[in-house]
Amino acid sequence: MNYPDASYFDRPVGEQLLSHFARRDAVRHATPLLPLRFADLLARFRGNATRHKTV
């Protein structure tokens, strides 16, 4: 198991969490909110709308 350095325990809790927040922030900015592009979503809705109108 990897134990943190002794200097880690000498720092305040908020400072200990800064590296965690930085990694989490990088992941949140790299991950898209929707797995599809907006144009792909519009194409799906337009495709469904045209199918319903012809039936």
Tab-separated table of C-alpha atoms in Angstrom:
chain	number	residue	atom	x	y	z
A	1	MET	CA	0.000	0.000	0.000
A	2	ASN	CA	1.274	3.477	-0.846
A	3	TYR	CA	1.417	5.694	2.212
A	4	PRO	CA	1.674	9.474	1.842
A	5	ASP	CA	4.814	11.377	2.773
A	6	ALA	CA	5.182	12.702	6.306
A	7	SER	CA	4.954	16.265	4.955
A	8	TYR	CA	1.435	15.431	3.758
A	9	PHE	CA	0.226	15.075	7.346
A	10	ASP	CA	1.788	18.392	8.358
A	11	ARG	CA	-0.385	20.310	5.910
A	12	PRO	CA	-3.965	21.460	6.674
A	13	VAL	CA	-6.779	19.303	5.286
A	14	GLY	CA	-7.784	21.874	2.664
A	15	GLU	CA	-4.265	21.955	1.312
A	16	GLN	CA	-4.144	18.165	1.238
A	17	LEU	CA	-7.237	18.111	-0.947
A	18	LEU	CA	-5.928	20.593	-3.531
A	19	SER	CA	-4.240	17.874	-5.588
A	20	HIS	CA	-7.429	15.771	-5.484
A	21	PHE	CA	-9.542	18.724	-6.623
A	22	ALA	CA	-7.093	19.531	-9.423
A	23	ARG	CA	-7.290	15.958	-10.772
A	24	ARG	CA	-11.082	15.902	-10.468
A	25	ASP	CA	-11.346	19.268	-12.223
A	26	ALA	CA	-9.191	18.024	-15.107
A	27	VAL	CA	-11.431	14.959	-15.551
A	28	ARG	CA	-14.611	17.028	-15.375
A	29	HIS	CA	-13.372	19.410	-18.065
A	30	ALA	CA	-12.193	16.580	-20.315
A	31	THR	CA	-15.463	14.607	-20.119
A	32	PRO	CA	-18.357	15.825	-22.297
A	33	LEU	CA	-21.716	16.284	-20.616
A	34	LEU	CA	-23.484	14.529	-23.474
A	35	PRO	CA	-21.879	11.638	-25.324
A	36	LEU	CA	-23.178	12.991	-28.634
A	37	ARG	CA	-22.670	16.234	-30.470
A	38	PHE	CA	-25.591	18.659	-30.635
A	39	ALA	CA	-25.817	18.176	-34.409
A	40	ASP	CA	-26.188	14.407	-33.890
A	41	LEU	CA	-29.059	14.967	-31.470
A	42	LEU	CA	-30.827	17.293	-33.907
A	43	ALA	CA	-30.445	14.771	-36.706
A	44	ARG	CA	-32.067	12.077	-34.573
A	45	PHE	CA	-35.010	14.286	-33.660
A	46	ARG	CA	-35.453	15.417	-37.246
A	47	GLY	CA	-35.285	11.815	-38.397
A	48	ASN	CA	-38.022	10.827	-35.932
A	49	ALA	CA	-40.186	13.801	-36.900
A	50	THR	CA	-40.049	12.994	-40.613
A	51	ARG	CA	-40.899	9.346	-39.978
A	52	HIS	CA	-43.976	10.291	-37.937
A	53	LYS	CA	-45.216	12.746	-40.572
A	54	THR	CA	-45.083	10.197	-43.406
A	55	VAL	CA	-46.966	7.499	-41.492
